PDB file of C-alpha atoms and ligand atoms in Angstrom:
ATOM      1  CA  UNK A   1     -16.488  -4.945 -17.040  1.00 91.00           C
ATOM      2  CA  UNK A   2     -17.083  -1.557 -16.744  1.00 95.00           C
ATOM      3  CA  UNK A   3     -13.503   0.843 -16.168  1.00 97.00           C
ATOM      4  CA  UNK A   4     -13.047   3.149 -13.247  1.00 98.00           C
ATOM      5  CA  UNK A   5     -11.044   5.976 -13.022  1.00 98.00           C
ATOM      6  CA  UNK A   6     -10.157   7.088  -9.002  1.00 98.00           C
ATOM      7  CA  UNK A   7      -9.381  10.947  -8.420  1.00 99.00           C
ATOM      8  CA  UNK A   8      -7.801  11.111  -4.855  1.00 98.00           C
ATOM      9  CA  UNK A   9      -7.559  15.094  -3.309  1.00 98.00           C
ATOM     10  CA  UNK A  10      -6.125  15.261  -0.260  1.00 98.00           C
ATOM     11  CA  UNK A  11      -3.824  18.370   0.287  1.00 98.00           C
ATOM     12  CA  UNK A  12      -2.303  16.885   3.558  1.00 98.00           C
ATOM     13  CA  UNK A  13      -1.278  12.876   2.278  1.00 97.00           C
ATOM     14  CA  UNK A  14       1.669  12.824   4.135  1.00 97.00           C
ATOM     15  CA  UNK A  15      -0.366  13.486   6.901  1.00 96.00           C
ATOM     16  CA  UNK A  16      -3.210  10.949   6.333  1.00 97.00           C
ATOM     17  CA  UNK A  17      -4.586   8.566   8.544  1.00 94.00           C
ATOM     18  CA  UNK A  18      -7.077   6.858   6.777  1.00 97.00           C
ATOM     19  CA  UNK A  19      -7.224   8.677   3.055  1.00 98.00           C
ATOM     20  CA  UNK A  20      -3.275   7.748   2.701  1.00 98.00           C
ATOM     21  CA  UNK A  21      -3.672   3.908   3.764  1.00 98.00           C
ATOM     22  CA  UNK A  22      -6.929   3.620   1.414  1.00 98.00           C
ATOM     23  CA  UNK A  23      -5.024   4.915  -1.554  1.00 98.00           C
ATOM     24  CA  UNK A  24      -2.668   1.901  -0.347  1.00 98.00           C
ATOM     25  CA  UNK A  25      -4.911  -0.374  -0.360  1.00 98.00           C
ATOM     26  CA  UNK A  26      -5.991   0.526  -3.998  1.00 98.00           C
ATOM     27  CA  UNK A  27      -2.369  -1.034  -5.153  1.00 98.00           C
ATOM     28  CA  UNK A  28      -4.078  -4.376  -4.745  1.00 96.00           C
ATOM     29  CA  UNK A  29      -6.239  -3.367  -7.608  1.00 97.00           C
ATOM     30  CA  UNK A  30      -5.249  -4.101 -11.312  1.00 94.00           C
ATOM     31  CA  UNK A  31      -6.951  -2.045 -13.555  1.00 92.00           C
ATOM     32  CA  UNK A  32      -7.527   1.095 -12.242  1.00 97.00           C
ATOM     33  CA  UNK A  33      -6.946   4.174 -13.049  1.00 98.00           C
ATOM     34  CA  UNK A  34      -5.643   6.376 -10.127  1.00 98.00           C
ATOM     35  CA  UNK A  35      -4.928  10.044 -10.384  1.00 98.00           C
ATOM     36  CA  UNK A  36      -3.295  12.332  -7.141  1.00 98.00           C
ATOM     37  CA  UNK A  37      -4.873  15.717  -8.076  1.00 98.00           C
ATOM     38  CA  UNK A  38      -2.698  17.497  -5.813  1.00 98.00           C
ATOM     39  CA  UNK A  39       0.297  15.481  -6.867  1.00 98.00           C
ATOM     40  CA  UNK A  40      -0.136  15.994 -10.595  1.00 98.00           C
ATOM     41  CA  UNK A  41      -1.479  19.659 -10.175  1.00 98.00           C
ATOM     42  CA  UNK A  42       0.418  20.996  -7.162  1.00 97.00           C
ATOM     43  CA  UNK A  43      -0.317  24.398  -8.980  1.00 96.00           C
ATOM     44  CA  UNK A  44      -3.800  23.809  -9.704  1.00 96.00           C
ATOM     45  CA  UNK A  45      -2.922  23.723 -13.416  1.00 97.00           C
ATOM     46  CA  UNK A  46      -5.911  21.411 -14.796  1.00 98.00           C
ATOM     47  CA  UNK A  47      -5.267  20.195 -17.920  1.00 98.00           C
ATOM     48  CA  UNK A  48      -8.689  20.131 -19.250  1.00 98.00           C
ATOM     49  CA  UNK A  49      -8.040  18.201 -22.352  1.00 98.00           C
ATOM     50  CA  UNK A  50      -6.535  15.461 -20.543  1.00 98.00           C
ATOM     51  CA  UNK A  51      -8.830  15.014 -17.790  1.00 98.00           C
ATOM     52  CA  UNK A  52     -11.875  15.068 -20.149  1.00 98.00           C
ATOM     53  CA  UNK A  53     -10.423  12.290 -22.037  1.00 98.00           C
ATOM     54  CA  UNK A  54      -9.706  10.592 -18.920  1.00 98.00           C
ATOM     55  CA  UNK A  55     -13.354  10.735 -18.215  1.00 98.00           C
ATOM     56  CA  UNK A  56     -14.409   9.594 -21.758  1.00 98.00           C
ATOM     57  CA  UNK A  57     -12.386   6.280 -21.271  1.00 98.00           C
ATOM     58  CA  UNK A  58     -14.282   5.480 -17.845  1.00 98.00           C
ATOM     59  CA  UNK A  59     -17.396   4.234 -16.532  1.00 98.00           C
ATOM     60  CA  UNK A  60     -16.760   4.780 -13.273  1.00 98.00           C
ATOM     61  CA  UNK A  61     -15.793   8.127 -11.556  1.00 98.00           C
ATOM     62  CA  UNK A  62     -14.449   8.001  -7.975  1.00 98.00           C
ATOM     63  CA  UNK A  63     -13.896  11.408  -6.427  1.00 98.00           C
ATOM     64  CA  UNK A  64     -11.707   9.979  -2.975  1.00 99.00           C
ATOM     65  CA  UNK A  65     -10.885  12.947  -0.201  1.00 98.00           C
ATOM     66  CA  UNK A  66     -11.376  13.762   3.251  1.00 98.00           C
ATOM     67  CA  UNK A  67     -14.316  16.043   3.759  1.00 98.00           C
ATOM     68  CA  UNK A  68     -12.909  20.253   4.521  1.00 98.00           C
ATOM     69  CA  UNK A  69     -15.081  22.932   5.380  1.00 98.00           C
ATOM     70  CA  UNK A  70     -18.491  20.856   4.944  1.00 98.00           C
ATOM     71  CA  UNK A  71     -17.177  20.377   1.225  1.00 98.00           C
ATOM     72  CA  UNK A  72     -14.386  18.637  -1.153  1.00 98.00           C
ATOM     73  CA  UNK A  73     -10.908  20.022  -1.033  1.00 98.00           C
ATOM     74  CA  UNK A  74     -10.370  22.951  -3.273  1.00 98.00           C
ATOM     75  CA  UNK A  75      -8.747  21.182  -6.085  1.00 98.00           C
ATOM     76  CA  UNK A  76     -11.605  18.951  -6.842  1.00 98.00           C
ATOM     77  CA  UNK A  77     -14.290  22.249  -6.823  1.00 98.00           C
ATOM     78  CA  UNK A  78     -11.466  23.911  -9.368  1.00 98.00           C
ATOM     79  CA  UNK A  79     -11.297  20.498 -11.737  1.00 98.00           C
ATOM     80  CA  UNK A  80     -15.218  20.481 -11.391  1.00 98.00           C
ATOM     81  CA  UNK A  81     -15.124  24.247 -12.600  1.00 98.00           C
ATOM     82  CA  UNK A  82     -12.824  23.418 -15.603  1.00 98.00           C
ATOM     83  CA  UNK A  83     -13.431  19.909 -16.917  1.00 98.00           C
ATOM     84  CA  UNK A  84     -17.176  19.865 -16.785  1.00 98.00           C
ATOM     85  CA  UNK A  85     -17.223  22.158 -19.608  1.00 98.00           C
ATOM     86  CA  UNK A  86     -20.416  23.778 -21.578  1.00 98.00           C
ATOM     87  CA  UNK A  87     -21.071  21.663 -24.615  1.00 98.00           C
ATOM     88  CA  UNK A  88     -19.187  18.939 -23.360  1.00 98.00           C
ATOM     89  CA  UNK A  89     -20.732  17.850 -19.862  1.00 98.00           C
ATOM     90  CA  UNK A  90     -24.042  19.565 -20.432  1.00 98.00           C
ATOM     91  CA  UNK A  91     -25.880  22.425 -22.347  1.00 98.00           C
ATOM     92  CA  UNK A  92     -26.381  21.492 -26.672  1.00 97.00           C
ATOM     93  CA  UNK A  93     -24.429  18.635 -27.618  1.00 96.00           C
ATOM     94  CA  UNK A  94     -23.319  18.116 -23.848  1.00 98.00           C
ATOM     95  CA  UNK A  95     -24.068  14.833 -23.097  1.00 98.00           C
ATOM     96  CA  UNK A  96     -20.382  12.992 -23.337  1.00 98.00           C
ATOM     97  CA  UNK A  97     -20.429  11.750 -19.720  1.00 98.00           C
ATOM     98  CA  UNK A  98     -24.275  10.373 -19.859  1.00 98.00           C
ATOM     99  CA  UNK A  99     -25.037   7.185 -18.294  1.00 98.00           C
ATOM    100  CA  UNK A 100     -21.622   7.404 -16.021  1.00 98.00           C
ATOM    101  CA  UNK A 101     -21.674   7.247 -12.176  1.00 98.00           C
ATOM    102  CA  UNK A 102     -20.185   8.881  -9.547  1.00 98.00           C
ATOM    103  CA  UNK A 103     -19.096   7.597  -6.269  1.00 98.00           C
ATOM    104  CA  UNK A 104     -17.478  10.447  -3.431  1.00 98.00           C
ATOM    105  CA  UNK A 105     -15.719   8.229  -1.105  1.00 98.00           C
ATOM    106  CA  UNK A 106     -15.087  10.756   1.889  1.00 98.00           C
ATOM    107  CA  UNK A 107     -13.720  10.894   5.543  1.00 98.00           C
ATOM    108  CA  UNK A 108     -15.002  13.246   8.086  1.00 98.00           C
ATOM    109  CA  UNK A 109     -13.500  14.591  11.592  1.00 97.00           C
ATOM    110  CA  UNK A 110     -17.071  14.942  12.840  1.00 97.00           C
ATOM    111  CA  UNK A 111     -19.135  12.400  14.575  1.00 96.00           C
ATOM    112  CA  UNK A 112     -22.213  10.962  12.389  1.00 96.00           C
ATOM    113  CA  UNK A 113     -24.681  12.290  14.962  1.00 96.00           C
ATOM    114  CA  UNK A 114     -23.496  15.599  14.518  1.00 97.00           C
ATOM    115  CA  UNK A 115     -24.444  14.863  10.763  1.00 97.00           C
ATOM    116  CA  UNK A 116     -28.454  14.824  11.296  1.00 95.00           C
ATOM    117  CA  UNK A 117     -30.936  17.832  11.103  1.00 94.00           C
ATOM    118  CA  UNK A 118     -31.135  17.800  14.995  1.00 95.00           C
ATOM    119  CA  UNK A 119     -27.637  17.156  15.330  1.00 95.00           C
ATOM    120  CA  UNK A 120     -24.461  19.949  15.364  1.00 96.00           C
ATOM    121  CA  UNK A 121     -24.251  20.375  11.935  1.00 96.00           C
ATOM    122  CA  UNK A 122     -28.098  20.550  11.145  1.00 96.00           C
ATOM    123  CA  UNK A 123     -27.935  18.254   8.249  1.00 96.00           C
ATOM    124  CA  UNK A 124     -26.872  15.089   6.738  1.00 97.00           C
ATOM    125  CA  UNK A 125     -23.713  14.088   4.688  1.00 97.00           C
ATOM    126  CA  UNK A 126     -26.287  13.683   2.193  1.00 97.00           C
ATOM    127  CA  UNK A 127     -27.142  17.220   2.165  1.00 97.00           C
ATOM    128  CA  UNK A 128     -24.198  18.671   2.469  1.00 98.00           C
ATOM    129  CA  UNK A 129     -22.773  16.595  -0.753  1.00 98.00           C
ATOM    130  CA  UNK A 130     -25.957  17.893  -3.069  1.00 98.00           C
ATOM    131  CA  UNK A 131     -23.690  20.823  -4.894  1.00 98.00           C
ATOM    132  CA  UNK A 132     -21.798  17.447  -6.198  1.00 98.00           C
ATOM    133  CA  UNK A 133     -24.827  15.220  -7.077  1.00 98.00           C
ATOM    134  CA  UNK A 134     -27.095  18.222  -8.759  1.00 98.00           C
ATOM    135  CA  UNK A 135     -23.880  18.608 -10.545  1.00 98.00           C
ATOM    136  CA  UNK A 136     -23.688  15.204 -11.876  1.00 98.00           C
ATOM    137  CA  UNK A 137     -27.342  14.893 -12.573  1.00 98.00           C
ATOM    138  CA  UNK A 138     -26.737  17.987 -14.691  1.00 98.00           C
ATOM    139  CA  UNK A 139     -24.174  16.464 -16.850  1.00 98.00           C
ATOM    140  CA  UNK A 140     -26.784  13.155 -16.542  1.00 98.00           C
ATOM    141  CA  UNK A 141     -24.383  11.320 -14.497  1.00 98.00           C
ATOM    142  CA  UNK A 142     -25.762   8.731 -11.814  1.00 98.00           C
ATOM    143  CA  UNK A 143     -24.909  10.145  -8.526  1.00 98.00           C
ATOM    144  CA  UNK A 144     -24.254   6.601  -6.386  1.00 98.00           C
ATOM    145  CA  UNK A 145     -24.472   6.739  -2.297  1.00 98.00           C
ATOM    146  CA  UNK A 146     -21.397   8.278  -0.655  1.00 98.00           C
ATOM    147  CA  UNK A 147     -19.200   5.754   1.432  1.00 98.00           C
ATOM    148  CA  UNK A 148     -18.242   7.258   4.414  1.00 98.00           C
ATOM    149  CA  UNK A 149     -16.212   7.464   7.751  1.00 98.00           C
ATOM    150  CA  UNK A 150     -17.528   9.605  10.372  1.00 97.00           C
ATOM    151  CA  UNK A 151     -15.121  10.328  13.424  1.00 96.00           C
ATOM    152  CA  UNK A 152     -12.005   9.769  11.709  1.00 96.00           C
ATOM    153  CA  UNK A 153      -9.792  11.665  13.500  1.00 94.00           C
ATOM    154  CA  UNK A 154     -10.443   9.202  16.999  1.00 92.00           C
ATOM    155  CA  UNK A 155      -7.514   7.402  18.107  1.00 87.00           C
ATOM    156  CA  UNK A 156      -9.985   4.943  19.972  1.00 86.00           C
ATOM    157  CA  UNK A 157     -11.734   3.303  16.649  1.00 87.00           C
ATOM    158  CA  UNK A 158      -8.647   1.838  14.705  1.00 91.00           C
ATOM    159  CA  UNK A 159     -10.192  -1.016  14.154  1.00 93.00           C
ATOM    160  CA  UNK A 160     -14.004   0.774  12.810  1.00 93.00           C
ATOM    161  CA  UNK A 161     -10.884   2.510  10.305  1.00 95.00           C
ATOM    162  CA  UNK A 162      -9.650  -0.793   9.236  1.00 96.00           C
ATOM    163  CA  UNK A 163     -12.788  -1.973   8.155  1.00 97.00           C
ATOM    164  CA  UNK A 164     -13.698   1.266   6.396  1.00 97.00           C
ATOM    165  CA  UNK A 165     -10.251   0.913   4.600  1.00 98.00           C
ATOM    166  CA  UNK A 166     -10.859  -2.947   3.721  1.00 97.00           C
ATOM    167  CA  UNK A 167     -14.370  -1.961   2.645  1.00 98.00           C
ATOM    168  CA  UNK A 168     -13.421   0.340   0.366  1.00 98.00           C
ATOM    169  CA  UNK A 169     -11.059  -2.232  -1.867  1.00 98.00           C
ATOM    170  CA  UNK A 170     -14.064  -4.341  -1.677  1.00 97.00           C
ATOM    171  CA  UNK A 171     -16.655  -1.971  -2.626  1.00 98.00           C
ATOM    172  CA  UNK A 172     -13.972  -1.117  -5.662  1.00 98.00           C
ATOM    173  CA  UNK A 173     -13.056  -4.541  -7.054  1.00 97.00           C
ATOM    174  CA  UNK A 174     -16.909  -5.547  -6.961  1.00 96.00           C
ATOM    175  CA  UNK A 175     -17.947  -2.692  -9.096  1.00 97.00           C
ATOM    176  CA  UNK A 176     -15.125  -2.557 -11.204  1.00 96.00           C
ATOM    177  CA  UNK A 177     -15.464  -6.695 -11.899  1.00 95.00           C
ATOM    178  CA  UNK A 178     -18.957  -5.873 -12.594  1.00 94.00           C
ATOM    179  CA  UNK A 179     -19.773  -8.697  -9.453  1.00 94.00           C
ATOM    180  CA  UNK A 180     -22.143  -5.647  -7.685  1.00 94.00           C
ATOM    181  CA  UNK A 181     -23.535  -3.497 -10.524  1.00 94.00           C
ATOM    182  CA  UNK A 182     -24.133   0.362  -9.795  1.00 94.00           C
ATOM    183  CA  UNK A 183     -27.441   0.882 -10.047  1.00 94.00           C
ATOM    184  CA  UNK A 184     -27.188  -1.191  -6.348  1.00 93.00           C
ATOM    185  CA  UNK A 185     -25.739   1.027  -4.765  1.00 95.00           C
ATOM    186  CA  UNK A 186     -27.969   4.173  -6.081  1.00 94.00           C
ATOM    187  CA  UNK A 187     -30.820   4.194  -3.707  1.00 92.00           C
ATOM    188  CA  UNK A 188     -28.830   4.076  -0.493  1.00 93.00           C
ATOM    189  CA  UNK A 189     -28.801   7.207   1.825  1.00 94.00           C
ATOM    190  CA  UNK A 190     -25.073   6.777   2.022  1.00 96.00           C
ATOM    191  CA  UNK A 191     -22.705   3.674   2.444  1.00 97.00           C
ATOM    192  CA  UNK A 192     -20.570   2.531   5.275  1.00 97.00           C
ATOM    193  CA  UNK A 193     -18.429  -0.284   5.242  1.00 96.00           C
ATOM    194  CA  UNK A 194     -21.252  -2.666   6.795  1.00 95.00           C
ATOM    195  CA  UNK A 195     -23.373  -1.915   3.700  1.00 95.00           C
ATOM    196  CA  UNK A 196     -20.470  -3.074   2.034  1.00 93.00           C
ATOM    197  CA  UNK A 197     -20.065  -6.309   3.779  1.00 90.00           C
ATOM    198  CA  UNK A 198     -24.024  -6.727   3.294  1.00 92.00           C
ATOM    199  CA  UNK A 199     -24.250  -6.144   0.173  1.00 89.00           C
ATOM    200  CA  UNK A 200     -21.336  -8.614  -0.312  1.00 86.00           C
ATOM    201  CA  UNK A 201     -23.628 -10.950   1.187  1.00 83.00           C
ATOM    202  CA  UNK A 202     -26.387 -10.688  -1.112  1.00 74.00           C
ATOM    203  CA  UNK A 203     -24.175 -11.777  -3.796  1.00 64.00           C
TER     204      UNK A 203
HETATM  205  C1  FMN B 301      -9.058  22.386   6.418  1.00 89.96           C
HETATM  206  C2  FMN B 301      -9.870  21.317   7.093  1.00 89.96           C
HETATM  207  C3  FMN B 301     -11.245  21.393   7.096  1.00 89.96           C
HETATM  208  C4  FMN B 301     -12.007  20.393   7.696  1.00 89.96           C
HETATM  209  N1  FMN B 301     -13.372  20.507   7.663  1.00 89.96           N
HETATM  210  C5  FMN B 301     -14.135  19.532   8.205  1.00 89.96           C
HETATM  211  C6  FMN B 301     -15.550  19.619   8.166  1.00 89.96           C
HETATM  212  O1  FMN B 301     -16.145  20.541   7.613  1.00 89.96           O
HETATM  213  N2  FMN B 301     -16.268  18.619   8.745  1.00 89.96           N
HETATM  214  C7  FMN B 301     -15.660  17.549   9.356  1.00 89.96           C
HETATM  215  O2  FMN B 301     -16.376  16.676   9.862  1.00 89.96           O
HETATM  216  N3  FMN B 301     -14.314  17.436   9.410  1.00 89.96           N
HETATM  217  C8  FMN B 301     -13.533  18.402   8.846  1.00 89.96           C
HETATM  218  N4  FMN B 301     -12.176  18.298   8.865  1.00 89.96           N
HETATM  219  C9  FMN B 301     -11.556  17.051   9.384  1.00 89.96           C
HETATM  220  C10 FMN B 301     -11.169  16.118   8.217  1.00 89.96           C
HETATM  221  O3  FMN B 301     -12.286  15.697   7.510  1.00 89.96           O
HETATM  222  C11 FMN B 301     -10.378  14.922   8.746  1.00 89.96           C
HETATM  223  O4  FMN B 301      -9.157  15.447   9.232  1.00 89.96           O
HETATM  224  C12 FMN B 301     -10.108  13.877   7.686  1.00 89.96           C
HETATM  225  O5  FMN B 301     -11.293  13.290   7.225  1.00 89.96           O
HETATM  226  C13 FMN B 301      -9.212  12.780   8.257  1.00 89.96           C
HETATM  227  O6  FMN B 301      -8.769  11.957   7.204  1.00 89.96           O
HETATM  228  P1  FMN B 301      -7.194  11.730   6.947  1.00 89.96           P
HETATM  229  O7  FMN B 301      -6.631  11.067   8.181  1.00 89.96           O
HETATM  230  O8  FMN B 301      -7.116  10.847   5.758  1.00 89.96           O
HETATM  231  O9  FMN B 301      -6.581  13.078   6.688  1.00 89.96           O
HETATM  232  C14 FMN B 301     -11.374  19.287   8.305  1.00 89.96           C
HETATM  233  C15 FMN B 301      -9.976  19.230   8.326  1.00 89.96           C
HETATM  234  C16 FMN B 301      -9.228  20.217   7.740  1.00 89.96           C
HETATM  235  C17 FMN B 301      -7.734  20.127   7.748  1.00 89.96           C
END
């Protein structure tokens, strides 16, 4: 069964309407590794020793946070900065985290036609995530398809953000049980909670 190690960012918890409540639904999990960046760091004090070992025990990396300024929260680009260090996440003799995966699980405010080259934002979640996947493919880390919630701010789709939540547990217990391997989830564009359900299917 491969491990899994989640890293949740998310400077405003208390004020969290969908990031807070999937971090609650993670408590069903056994198993799991969970670390609140801004909780443990709330002075951006990375201990790089300790979160390299973290990622030496675990197959699976989960980077959880709502998406700010077309990007990750700050704390996640400042543990990307110090962790994935030279010689030990690529360059000679860099190839500790080989063969692991990455999954960004992310919540937006915008609306997921505003995500397209002809919409608003004039490119795709996709896109806008690449700083994150050329990053793992440098450190030869499998870069699997985001799972996302576009619109997440609307009061009108509570029950679109229940779904997303539940979706998320499942799309965690399946990989971490080893019941839906990664390299299914590695071709997708991205992945939304109907993907999950699918896939859940197929099984
Ligand atoms: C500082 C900041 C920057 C944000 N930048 C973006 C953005 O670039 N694109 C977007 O779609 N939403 C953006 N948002 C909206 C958040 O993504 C949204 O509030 C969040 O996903 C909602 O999840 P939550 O209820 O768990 O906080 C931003 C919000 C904040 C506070």
């Amino acid at each position: 069964m491969p491990s899994m190690i989640v890293y949740y960012a998310h400077p405003g918890h208390r004020h969290s309407t969908v990031n807070a409540a999937m971090q609650s639904g993670l408590d069903a999990l056994s198993n799991l590794t969970r670390v609140d960046l801004y909780h443990e760091y709330p002075r951006h004090n990375i201990n790089i020793e300790t979160e390299q070992n973290r990622l030496l025990e675990h197959d699976i990396i989960v980077f959880q946070f709502p998406f700010f300024w077309y990007s990750t929260p700050s704390i996640l680009k400042e543990w990307q900065d110090l962790v994935l260090e030279y010689g030990f996440a690529y360059g000679p003799g860099g190839d500790k985290l080989a063969g692991k995966t990455i999954l960004a699980a992310t919540s937006t405010g915008g609306e997921v036609q505003d995500y397209s080259l002809e919409g608003k934002h004039q490119t795709d979640i996709r896109g806008l995530l690449k700083p994150l996947e050329c990053t793992a493919r440098l450190c030869q880390i499998n870069f699997a398809a985001p799972y996302v919630l576009f619109n997440a701010l609307s009061k009108d789709n509570a029950t679109e953000k229940q779904s997303h939540i539940d979706g998320y547990v499942k799309l965690l217990s399946t990989l971490q049980s080893g019941a839906l391997p990664v390299d299914q989830i590695i071709s997708n564009n991205t992945l939304g909670w109907r993907d999950v359900d699918q896939l859940m299917e197929t099984k």
